XYZ file of C-alpha atoms in Angstrom:
691
model
C 80.045 -7.464 -179.153
C 79.672 -3.690 -178.482
C 77.847 -1.947 -181.266
C 80.183 1.065 -181.719
C 83.318 -1.186 -181.732
C 81.600 -3.430 -184.292
C 80.968 -0.446 -186.503
C 84.585 0.389 -186.343
C 85.383 -3.110 -187.482
C 83.107 -2.363 -190.499
C 84.974 0.993 -191.365
C 88.243 -1.118 -191.027
C 86.918 -3.352 -193.821
C 86.321 -0.293 -195.796
C 89.856 0.800 -195.151
C 91.123 -2.653 -196.200
C 89.748 -1.980 -199.662
C 91.901 1.140 -199.801
C 94.804 -1.015 -198.821
C 94.067 -3.798 -201.347
C 96.311 -3.831 -204.367
C 93.551 -5.987 -206.102
C 91.431 -2.860 -206.232
C 92.130 -0.403 -208.998
C 94.205 2.651 -207.896
C 91.437 5.338 -208.228
C 88.907 3.182 -206.549
C 91.270 2.800 -203.550
C 91.255 6.644 -203.332
C 87.438 6.416 -203.200
C 87.545 3.889 -200.286
C 90.153 6.046 -198.448
C 87.736 9.029 -198.689
C 84.752 6.883 -197.705
C 86.561 5.639 -194.599
C 87.105 9.311 -193.651
C 83.534 10.391 -194.383
C 82.151 7.348 -192.415
C 84.283 8.216 -189.459
C 83.206 11.799 -189.413
C 79.545 10.710 -189.268
C 80.309 8.140 -186.717
C 81.560 10.884 -184.349
C 78.820 13.339 -185.244
C 76.103 10.702 -184.519
C 77.407 7.818 -182.280
C 80.228 9.520 -180.255
C 77.870 12.509 -179.998
C 75.160 10.375 -178.508
C 77.490 8.666 -176.086
C 78.834 11.983 -174.897
C 75.341 13.187 -174.369
C 74.670 10.007 -172.330
C 77.843 10.478 -170.152
C 76.592 14.001 -169.393
C 73.361 12.888 -168.312
C 74.377 9.687 -166.395
C 77.760 8.114 -166.552
C 76.182 4.712 -165.674
C 74.073 4.181 -168.797
C 75.369 0.759 -169.942
C 75.406 -1.116 -173.179
C 72.968 -4.013 -172.984
C 75.260 -6.413 -174.851
C 78.660 -5.827 -173.138
C 77.551 -3.847 -169.970
C 80.094 -1.107 -170.922
C 79.308 2.483 -169.663
C 79.160 5.335 -172.063
C 82.681 6.530 -170.838
C 84.064 3.018 -171.201
C 82.787 2.927 -174.768
C 84.277 6.317 -175.655
C 87.642 5.216 -174.250
C 87.688 2.018 -176.433
C 86.489 4.052 -179.527
C 89.280 6.643 -179.252
C 91.812 3.937 -178.733
C 90.689 2.049 -181.853
C 90.344 5.117 -183.857
C 93.918 6.077 -183.117
C 94.986 2.681 -184.456
C 92.952 2.853 -187.566
C 94.172 6.436 -188.420
C 97.698 5.104 -188.291
C 96.758 2.550 -191.112
C 94.956 5.336 -192.943
C 98.136 7.591 -192.946
C 100.295 4.593 -194.223
C 97.869 3.714 -197.032
C 97.409 7.311 -197.945
C 101.268 7.682 -198.336
C 101.403 4.513 -200.566
C 98.471 5.826 -202.609
C 100.165 9.271 -203.141
C 103.450 7.333 -204.260
C 101.583 5.227 -206.737
C 99.869 8.365 -208.276
C 103.213 9.745 -209.366
C 103.508 7.084 -211.847
C 100.463 8.638 -213.602
C 101.873 12.141 -213.351
C 99.957 13.175 -210.267
C 101.893 14.694 -207.210
C 100.780 16.312 -204.011
C 103.435 18.551 -202.702
C 104.203 20.757 -199.794
C 106.937 23.501 -199.639
C 109.556 20.798 -198.633
C 109.137 19.305 -202.094
C 109.442 22.096 -204.365
C 112.113 24.672 -205.348
C 112.619 28.312 -205.079
C 111.153 29.104 -208.482
C 107.808 27.158 -207.546
C 107.847 28.840 -204.204
C 108.071 32.267 -205.598
C 105.085 31.505 -208.078
C 102.954 30.228 -205.157
C 103.692 33.357 -203.032
C 102.587 35.721 -205.961
C 99.515 33.449 -206.452
C 98.798 33.807 -202.715
C 99.110 37.582 -202.786
C 96.963 37.966 -205.820
C 94.313 35.086 -205.588
C 93.960 34.080 -201.839
C 94.935 36.785 -199.521
C 92.247 39.268 -200.684
C 89.679 36.549 -200.031
C 90.428 35.322 -196.513
C 89.089 36.659 -193.305
C 91.675 36.514 -190.481
C 90.673 36.976 -186.862
C 93.082 37.644 -183.948
C 91.362 36.484 -180.822
C 91.145 39.158 -178.072
C 88.756 40.986 -175.648
C 87.132 42.705 -178.518
C 87.486 39.933 -181.023
C 85.849 36.727 -179.605
C 86.902 33.276 -180.771
C 85.122 32.750 -183.998
C 82.662 29.997 -184.623
C 84.299 26.970 -186.206
C 82.036 25.298 -188.673
C 81.599 21.607 -188.608
C 84.213 19.538 -190.846
C 85.720 22.786 -192.193
C 89.490 23.439 -192.239
C 90.939 26.476 -190.413
C 94.415 27.681 -189.845
C 95.252 28.363 -186.184
C 98.336 30.216 -185.261
C 100.032 31.308 -182.086
C 101.213 34.923 -182.460
C 103.649 36.865 -180.204
C 104.217 40.613 -180.143
C 107.547 42.245 -179.306
C 106.216 42.817 -175.763
C 105.951 38.971 -175.381
C 102.200 38.765 -175.306
C 100.792 35.934 -177.177
C 97.532 35.910 -179.111
C 95.607 33.280 -181.227
C 94.930 33.797 -184.790
C 92.416 31.899 -186.952
C 91.764 31.843 -190.735
C 89.066 29.871 -192.425
C 90.605 27.854 -195.309
C 87.476 26.277 -196.821
C 85.649 29.343 -198.119
C 84.771 27.753 -201.444
C 85.878 30.833 -203.378
C 89.394 29.447 -204.390
C 90.147 25.924 -205.505
C 91.278 23.241 -203.060
C 93.806 21.877 -205.500
C 96.358 24.530 -206.734
C 98.416 23.866 -209.776
C 102.113 24.075 -209.102
C 104.230 25.290 -212.146
C 106.763 22.822 -213.695
C 104.419 19.847 -213.972
C 100.935 19.409 -215.303
C 99.750 17.123 -212.496
C 101.613 18.756 -209.534
C 99.396 20.224 -206.913
C 99.311 21.765 -203.494
C 96.374 21.990 -201.213
C 95.179 25.492 -200.628
C 95.136 25.158 -196.809
C 98.810 24.271 -196.874
C 99.518 27.291 -199.006
C 97.658 29.487 -196.468
C 99.414 28.065 -193.494
C 102.841 28.556 -195.159
C 102.379 32.323 -195.875
C 100.509 33.066 -192.533
C 103.173 35.598 -191.518
C 102.216 37.737 -194.462
C 98.700 37.866 -193.055
C 99.520 38.524 -189.432
C 102.086 41.304 -189.917
C 103.806 42.724 -186.957
C 103.568 39.288 -185.138
C 106.163 36.623 -184.610
C 104.573 33.263 -185.549
C 105.351 30.849 -182.631
C 103.368 27.866 -183.783
C 100.825 26.902 -186.266
C 98.569 24.165 -187.566
C 95.515 23.297 -189.560
C 92.580 22.334 -187.488
C 89.198 20.684 -188.176
C 86.296 20.174 -185.847
C 83.543 17.489 -185.908
C 80.481 18.572 -184.220
C 77.829 16.512 -182.280
C 74.850 16.016 -184.708
C 72.774 13.763 -182.360
C 69.633 15.918 -181.675
C 66.136 14.547 -180.891
C 63.711 16.275 -182.975
C 60.643 14.747 -181.194
C 61.711 15.761 -177.748
C 62.096 19.318 -178.775
C 59.088 19.840 -180.919
C 56.359 22.182 -179.888
C 52.937 21.246 -181.143
C 52.004 24.899 -181.715
C 54.840 25.199 -184.307
C 54.671 24.313 -188.130
C 56.621 21.024 -188.198
C 58.610 21.874 -191.332
C 59.615 25.391 -190.046
C 60.490 23.688 -186.807
C 62.920 21.284 -188.667
C 64.488 24.074 -190.572
C 65.343 25.783 -187.220
C 66.510 22.392 -185.820
C 68.979 21.930 -188.649
C 70.477 25.407 -187.876
C 70.701 24.558 -184.241
C 72.470 21.288 -185.061
C 75.231 23.066 -187.056
C 76.190 24.810 -183.776
C 76.235 21.763 -181.374
C 79.291 21.136 -179.343
C 82.367 19.647 -180.879
C 83.238 15.884 -180.229
C 86.633 15.909 -182.060
C 89.474 18.178 -182.854
C 91.893 17.201 -185.517
C 95.438 18.852 -186.018
C 97.755 18.676 -188.915
C 100.782 19.655 -186.776
C 102.169 18.794 -183.475
C 101.374 21.598 -180.965
C 102.582 22.455 -177.563
C 100.214 20.963 -174.866
C 99.366 24.505 -173.568
C 98.332 25.621 -177.028
C 96.159 22.430 -177.417
C 94.590 23.234 -174.176
C 93.711 26.694 -175.156
C 92.151 25.575 -178.281
C 90.183 22.880 -176.277
C 89.124 25.559 -173.981
C 87.764 27.868 -176.652
C 85.959 24.849 -178.393
C 84.780 23.266 -175.174
C 86.247 19.876 -176.059
C 88.295 17.530 -173.890
C 92.001 16.806 -174.692
C 91.272 13.096 -175.241
C 89.197 14.004 -178.263
C 92.166 15.582 -180.071
C 93.726 13.693 -182.929
C 96.972 14.510 -184.700
C 96.823 13.531 -188.513
C 99.619 13.175 -190.916
C 97.230 13.166 -193.834
C 95.169 16.019 -195.163
C 92.320 16.667 -192.750
C 89.710 16.453 -195.452
C 90.219 13.732 -198.172
C 87.359 14.860 -200.448
C 89.897 16.423 -202.970
C 90.700 12.848 -203.863
C 87.573 12.723 -206.054
C 89.071 15.620 -208.049
C 92.224 13.708 -208.711
C 90.155 10.731 -209.945
C 88.378 12.990 -212.277
C 91.721 13.968 -213.864
C 92.676 10.521 -214.413
C 89.278 9.390 -215.834
C 90.952 8.708 -219.221
C 92.934 5.869 -217.992
C 90.470 2.930 -217.729
C 92.949 0.623 -215.825
C 92.729 2.949 -212.759
C 88.979 2.314 -212.325
C 86.622 -0.567 -212.028
C 85.346 -1.836 -215.355
C 82.384 0.128 -216.460
C 79.077 -1.412 -215.508
C 75.620 -0.080 -216.587
C 72.313 -1.254 -214.848
C 70.512 -3.590 -217.314
C 66.958 -3.532 -218.542
C 65.650 -6.608 -216.902
C 64.449 -9.222 -219.584
C 61.530 -10.197 -217.343
C 59.795 -6.863 -218.188
C 59.136 -6.339 -222.000
C 59.802 -2.892 -223.396
C 56.757 -0.876 -224.941
C 54.341 -2.896 -222.878
C 52.545 -1.481 -219.963
C 54.378 -2.233 -216.670
C 51.109 -2.412 -214.733
C 49.682 -4.940 -216.979
C 52.938 -6.972 -216.702
C 52.739 -6.779 -212.881
C 49.039 -7.771 -213.111
C 50.125 -11.029 -214.839
C 52.991 -11.800 -212.472
C 54.970 -10.401 -209.601
C 58.218 -8.696 -210.719
C 61.375 -8.244 -208.812
C 64.162 -5.618 -209.718
C 67.677 -6.189 -208.378
C 69.607 -2.823 -208.307
C 72.311 -1.772 -209.387
C 72.503 -4.941 -211.717
C 69.085 -4.141 -213.087
C 67.781 -0.615 -213.862
C 65.295 1.306 -211.693
C 63.692 2.558 -214.950
C 60.760 -0.010 -215.014
C 59.698 1.280 -211.599
C 60.039 4.912 -212.796
C 57.961 3.952 -215.918
C 55.325 2.358 -213.662
C 54.976 5.652 -211.881
C 54.798 7.801 -214.952
C 52.223 5.283 -216.416
C 50.090 5.499 -213.230
C 50.400 9.400 -213.305
C 48.762 9.311 -216.888
C 46.349 6.308 -216.606
C 42.880 7.707 -216.513
C 41.740 4.702 -214.512
C 44.327 5.276 -211.676
C 42.763 7.175 -208.846
C 45.550 7.489 -206.400
C 49.204 6.968 -205.534
C 50.556 6.851 -202.092
C 54.230 6.675 -201.318
C 56.835 6.991 -198.334
C 59.970 9.011 -199.157
C 63.043 8.690 -196.907
C 65.933 9.757 -199.102
C 65.507 10.918 -202.648
C 67.836 12.215 -205.389
C 68.675 16.003 -205.572
C 67.062 15.817 -209.152
C 64.363 13.257 -208.378
C 62.382 11.641 -211.271
C 60.224 9.931 -208.628
C 59.068 13.282 -207.213
C 58.570 14.502 -210.698
C 56.265 11.654 -211.436
C 54.243 12.233 -208.274
C 53.908 15.912 -209.146
C 52.783 14.972 -212.644
C 50.198 12.580 -211.203
C 48.728 15.349 -208.866
C 48.613 17.770 -211.787
C 46.615 15.226 -213.648
C 44.043 15.075 -210.947
C 45.164 11.948 -209.137
C 45.110 11.820 -205.299
C 48.700 11.799 -204.328
C 49.484 11.176 -200.595
C 53.359 11.415 -199.739
C 54.830 10.830 -196.518
C 58.095 12.790 -196.554
C 60.373 11.854 -193.577
C 61.858 15.168 -192.520
C 63.951 13.446 -189.812
C 65.984 11.519 -192.417
C 69.450 12.447 -191.024
C 71.519 14.810 -193.203
C 68.909 14.684 -195.847
C 66.434 16.982 -194.080
C 67.084 20.111 -196.202
C 66.601 18.154 -199.392
C 63.394 16.570 -198.068
C 62.071 19.930 -196.856
C 62.518 21.405 -200.399
C 60.832 18.494 -202.039
C 58.014 18.661 -199.631
C 57.340 22.221 -200.525
C 57.414 21.277 -204.258
C 54.930 18.365 -203.713
C 52.672 20.612 -201.787
C 52.545 23.370 -204.430
C 51.642 20.661 -206.965
C 48.644 19.673 -204.907
C 49.919 16.603 -203.414
C 48.833 15.652 -199.712
C 52.098 15.711 -197.758
C 52.529 14.419 -194.206
C 55.867 14.605 -192.267
C 55.981 11.435 -190.260
C 54.773 10.369 -186.936
C 55.443 11.495 -183.461
C 58.100 9.289 -181.811
C 58.808 7.229 -184.944
C 60.809 7.756 -188.103
C 59.011 6.378 -191.125
C 61.835 4.288 -192.915
C 59.560 1.948 -195.077
C 59.950 1.897 -198.876
C 56.303 1.469 -199.827
C 54.278 2.658 -202.811
C 50.627 1.854 -203.495
C 48.846 2.554 -206.742
C 45.078 2.180 -206.832
C 43.376 1.626 -210.064
C 39.623 1.154 -210.759
C 38.799 -1.967 -212.818
C 35.188 -2.800 -213.567
C 34.020 -0.446 -210.711
C 36.401 -2.105 -208.272
C 39.607 -0.881 -206.628
C 42.711 -2.755 -207.920
C 45.935 -2.513 -205.899
C 49.490 -2.455 -207.387
C 52.085 -2.458 -204.610
C 55.799 -1.900 -204.630
C 57.841 -2.794 -201.511
C 61.621 -2.097 -201.524
C 64.693 -2.447 -199.432
C 66.373 0.837 -200.446
C 65.366 4.509 -201.078
C 63.470 5.916 -204.102
C 66.743 7.511 -205.256
C 68.027 6.974 -208.892
C 71.551 7.852 -207.883
C 72.034 5.257 -205.170
C 70.060 2.711 -207.327
C 73.314 2.715 -209.259
C 75.537 2.182 -206.107
C 73.718 0.306 -203.563
C 72.372 -3.295 -203.990
C 68.697 -3.248 -203.374
C 65.551 -5.163 -204.101
C 62.280 -3.875 -205.431
C 59.191 -6.316 -205.404
C 56.226 -5.214 -207.651
C 53.091 -7.166 -207.164
C 49.214 -7.173 -207.771
C 48.533 -9.329 -204.869
C 45.330 -7.848 -203.507
C 45.767 -8.928 -199.942
C 49.227 -7.197 -199.723
C 47.647 -4.214 -201.435
C 44.881 -4.052 -198.795
C 47.453 -4.297 -196.072
C 49.603 -1.475 -197.703
C 46.456 0.492 -197.821
C 45.898 0.018 -194.055
C 49.543 1.310 -193.530
C 48.875 4.448 -195.399
C 45.584 4.966 -193.666
C 47.270 4.689 -190.257
C 49.948 7.030 -191.336
C 47.546 9.632 -192.363
C 45.990 9.604 -188.990
C 49.323 9.780 -187.319
C 49.102 6.002 -186.144
C 50.771 2.763 -186.666
C 49.005 -0.545 -187.758
C 48.323 -3.009 -184.955
C 47.767 -6.197 -187.006
C 48.840 -7.752 -190.308
C 48.539 -11.192 -191.909
C 50.970 -10.867 -194.832
C 53.204 -7.797 -194.395
C 55.528 -7.446 -191.431
C 55.191 -3.885 -190.336
C 57.275 -2.346 -187.451
C 56.849 -1.037 -184.808
C 54.049 -3.401 -183.721
C 54.164 -6.350 -186.277
C 57.728 -7.022 -187.197
C 59.892 -8.090 -184.159
C 57.242 -10.350 -182.772
C 56.630 -12.347 -185.968
C 60.479 -12.664 -186.667
C 60.789 -14.191 -183.122
C 57.865 -16.474 -183.706
C 59.317 -17.641 -187.075
C 62.696 -18.583 -185.331
C 60.610 -20.204 -182.622
C 59.179 -22.509 -185.401
C 62.685 -23.502 -186.590
C 63.696 -24.109 -182.944
C 60.646 -26.466 -182.552
C 61.512 -28.303 -185.721
C 65.165 -28.640 -184.688
C 64.087 -30.130 -181.334
C 61.928 -32.524 -183.194
C 64.849 -33.892 -185.083
C 64.032 -32.033 -188.328
C 66.296 -29.865 -190.577
C 65.890 -26.150 -189.495
C 67.378 -23.121 -191.071
C 67.437 -19.330 -190.707
C 69.218 -17.150 -193.238
C 69.319 -13.291 -192.934
C 70.899 -10.554 -195.063
C 70.886 -7.173 -193.428
C 73.079 -4.043 -192.679
C 73.213 -4.260 -189.002
C 72.357 -6.669 -186.224
C 72.015 -5.100 -182.729
C 68.426 -6.014 -181.461
C 69.225 -8.023 -178.310
C 65.890 -9.924 -178.277
C 66.474 -11.230 -181.806
C 70.092 -11.917 -180.825
C 69.009 -13.906 -177.875
C 66.594 -15.868 -179.881
C 69.291 -16.767 -182.515
C 71.645 -17.974 -179.733
C 68.705 -20.086 -178.451
C 68.076 -21.492 -181.909
C 71.706 -22.196 -182.401
C 71.818 -24.118 -179.139
C 68.627 -26.100 -180.330
C 70.578 -27.111 -183.604
C 69.109 -24.447 -185.959
C 71.649 -23.738 -188.775
C 71.924 -20.023 -189.174
C 73.582 -17.978 -191.942
C 73.928 -14.256 -191.414
C 75.190 -11.873 -194.102
C 75.578 -8.616 -192.166
C 77.474 -5.679 -193.874
C 78.116 -3.573 -190.893
C 77.431 -3.811 -187.205
C 76.957 -7.323 -185.825
C 76.678 -7.562 -182.048
C 76.481 -11.249 -182.154
C 79.763 -13.340 -182.058
C 79.411 -16.627 -184.012
C 81.119 -19.930 -183.477
C 81.194 -19.805 -179.641
C 81.049 -23.280 -178.424
C 77.832 -24.127 -176.505
C 76.214 -20.696 -177.657
C 76.584 -19.824 -181.319
C 78.483 -22.627 -182.879
C 75.748 -23.188 -185.542
C 75.901 -19.532 -186.660
C 78.043 -18.225 -189.506
C 78.457 -14.512 -190.025
C 80.002 -12.901 -193.198
C 80.280 -9.392 -194.326
C 80.538 -8.313 -197.900
C 82.363 -5.088 -198.685
C 83.103 -4.333 -202.300
C 82.442 -2.038 -205.217
C 78.748 -1.637 -204.352
C 77.193 -0.842 -201.042
C 75.438 -3.978 -199.821
C 72.058 -2.661 -198.818
C 69.386 -5.218 -199.535
C 67.616 -7.052 -196.717
C 66.408 -10.625 -197.071
C 64.843 -12.752 -194.478
C 64.614 -16.642 -194.853
C 62.878 -18.853 -192.367
C 62.946 -22.611 -192.989
C 64.688 -24.925 -195.409
C 64.420 -24.459 -199.168
C 61.240 -26.414 -199.714
C 59.131 -24.665 -197.044
C 60.978 -21.387 -196.624
C 59.174 -18.155 -195.694
C 60.990 -15.511 -197.580
C 60.656 -11.711 -197.229
C 62.342 -8.661 -198.581
C 62.478 -5.733 -196.088
C 63.424 -2.114 -195.377
C 64.390 -2.999 -191.751
C 67.633 -4.058 -190.269
C 67.600 -6.211 -186.971
C 68.379 -3.049 -184.868
C 65.939 -2.017 -182.007
C 65.506 1.299 -183.745
C 64.181 -0.378 -186.786
C 62.118 -3.050 -185.222
C 60.496 -0.897 -182.428
C 61.124 2.802 -183.094
C 60.547 3.055 -186.934
C 57.777 2.283 -189.455
C 59.252 -0.524 -191.567
C 57.830 -2.835 -193.906
C 58.769 -6.402 -194.964
C 56.984 -8.050 -197.740
C 56.413 -11.943 -198.185
C 57.559 -13.321 -201.627
C 55.026 -15.697 -202.841
C 55.974 -16.076 -206.549
C 57.950 -19.337 -207.073
C 60.303 -17.976 -209.574
C 61.266 -14.959 -207.477
C 61.576 -17.207 -204.495
C 64.054 -19.464 -206.172
C 65.819 -16.422 -207.412
C 66.263 -14.927 -203.980
C 67.417 -18.331 -202.557
C 70.087 -18.538 -205.405
C 71.233 -14.890 -204.664
C 71.778 -15.684 -200.999
C 73.584 -18.764 -201.777
C 75.944 -16.930 -204.149
C 76.636 -14.282 -201.487
C 77.380 -17.106 -198.924
C 79.990 -18.603 -201.367
C 81.665 -15.267 -202.076
C 85.300 -15.791 -201.398
C 86.736 -12.633 -202.974
C 84.934 -9.699 -201.135
C 83.558 -11.592 -198.048
C 84.989 -11.450 -194.680
C 83.914 -14.082 -192.015
C 83.564 -13.134 -188.387
C 85.420 -15.549 -185.998
C 84.618 -16.531 -182.474
C 87.460 -14.147 -181.362
C 85.520 -11.219 -182.805
C 88.026 -10.738 -185.809
C 86.881 -10.517 -189.411
C 89.188 -12.421 -191.796
C 88.860 -12.663 -195.592
C 87.197 -15.904 -196.801
C 89.846 -18.251 -198.172
C 89.059 -21.655 -199.570
C 89.793 -23.948 -202.489
C 86.678 -23.128 -204.319
C 86.646 -21.333 -207.645
C 87.010 -17.583 -207.002
C 83.662 -15.946 -206.634
C 82.918 -12.153 -206.431
C 79.243 -12.128 -205.800
C 78.716 -8.560 -207.075
C 80.740 -9.239 -210.301
C 78.575 -12.428 -210.705
C 75.351 -10.834 -210.400
C 76.304 -8.145 -213.028
C 77.485 -10.791 -215.419
C 74.141 -12.535 -215.040
C 72.312 -9.243 -215.659
C 74.217 -8.590 -218.701
C 73.749 -12.137 -220.091
C 70.091 -12.155 -219.275
C 69.833 -8.732 -221.236
C 71.722 -9.974 -224.059
C 69.613 -13.305 -224.580
C 66.335 -11.812 -223.613
C 65.865 -14.334 -220.697
C 65.098 -13.399 -217.313
C 68.112 -13.358 -214.917
C 66.848 -16.355 -213.093
C 66.677 -18.470 -216.155
C 70.044 -17.354 -217.324
C 71.434 -18.124 -213.896
C 70.132 -21.696 -214.044
C 71.609 -22.224 -217.366
C 74.980 -20.944 -216.188
C 74.727 -23.304 -213.349
C 73.818 -26.313 -215.525
C 76.966 -25.489 -217.703
C 79.145 -25.753 -214.736
């Protein structure tokens, strides 16, 4: 399956959550907004990349389907048109449902003269003085249209018949997006609709022939490594690169009204965008205001998911040194069901432990107010050696990372910015402590970012271990990074770009050999995306040999399962629910002999060959059994899971089994474990035994 079309199928599953009446109403608003923001980023990154490819050479082909860049773009635009039709339908239903709770979004067709007169006075007093209209002409060039911001575009005609184009920015941020309409506490109009309606008052002396709101999505695909000049400071270079990205060419133009073809052509000419990239929307061009509506309804619990709070894991005792507890036994945290606080406590403890000599860490995306970074700064101020790799190429997080890198440097941390040609996407933390004159390693390897906010929204795993062999390999990874290199060989960890794809292929080969020898053979993988063709081809070979393969792939999946004679032993499911599935688990072999890893890497070529990624083996028996149980629960999800068929279509899992929402199950187990003071794995076993 083509990568881009598979991603659109994922966003369709997000849209299905907005459509589902099983989902509380305000949460459906969230899914509708996520659908739109996902699509924005898709155009900025993926469509932008394809446009660039097409300009370089129209014959660059997808290695899965042999489609050219132009063919992929054509298929994408066609599918997006269909999905947007569904978005418009669900938006209409959501707005109707909100009326029962006193919320109405209106335009001038839905209000009377009294309300209209009030809004005119409001426009004159509060908005007109703050807007900056432009009439495009020889002395007034077409203004720069900012990425994803809303503008009013109007065709103006003078008495002499000459036409001009007027542009007004509507998203200045100095006036509210939702404007209260008199006569009802919850009745609102969007500010851009108000501006568009009263546009004749702005362009006096002109006749308004046509008008529409417009929104542009700009290409954000820019290769930092290809443009970098070694004579420049890298951080300063990234600051300039971010500015440049904001001005890249548009790859989509959205309109709120139907406009004459000549007018659309004129806009396309000014914006340098082809007419096939123009979309007419019957919904607001930016749905982020839906979060404001949710805030106004917060006091009605039935409109939201039941409140869930990450629990303190029973496996870790409060008031006892986290480092000592890790020394006794490996520990696993499972976000968002369990809290990130024990990891933060471990960092703070290390920052203040006189025997800790160094903390080394990779940072990809961190919170705006990061307790992780605060702990690292505290460690540096306490005289510890602190080495931090801050990945400045973390797309759309560059500015946040640049600011934190400055703060870390000011505190005395040794900050490095990544490697030439590779993004450092690993989630690796190494604490070195002196014990009896010898270095003692405490290593944390995660599947998700060191971000306290997303740890409450994304499902991720965090392994904390005192295994010295793993610690030594983590130290080798950091040593290589500090020298601008990548590790060439590992025994325990799987480390991309040199030591991950190959071992994964080898472990699948081991299962193929067992299957051909008549033994039970198994591969179980949970990732966000599957696009690596070498791994896909190896999985097809394994399926043909009789290896049973279960894939839990949230997003892109270029492998089509269930195809007779090729992938009939492969099952693919995707779980889309309240929390973003983000954890990565690799299982090679049947339960009694399984090699189990947690990892930062998806099976995408960019992860396996073009990034520094780390997968950690799980050796502790209790944690191994816990991960196997987690994987099994997700495979049995029949509430939020969709199964991919041999026809390339995802369908909700329907069976006669007891309803099981895996995310809800994991939270219930976390609450029960916290209440009874028993580790989640033990509480889970007792629950199973009861059944």
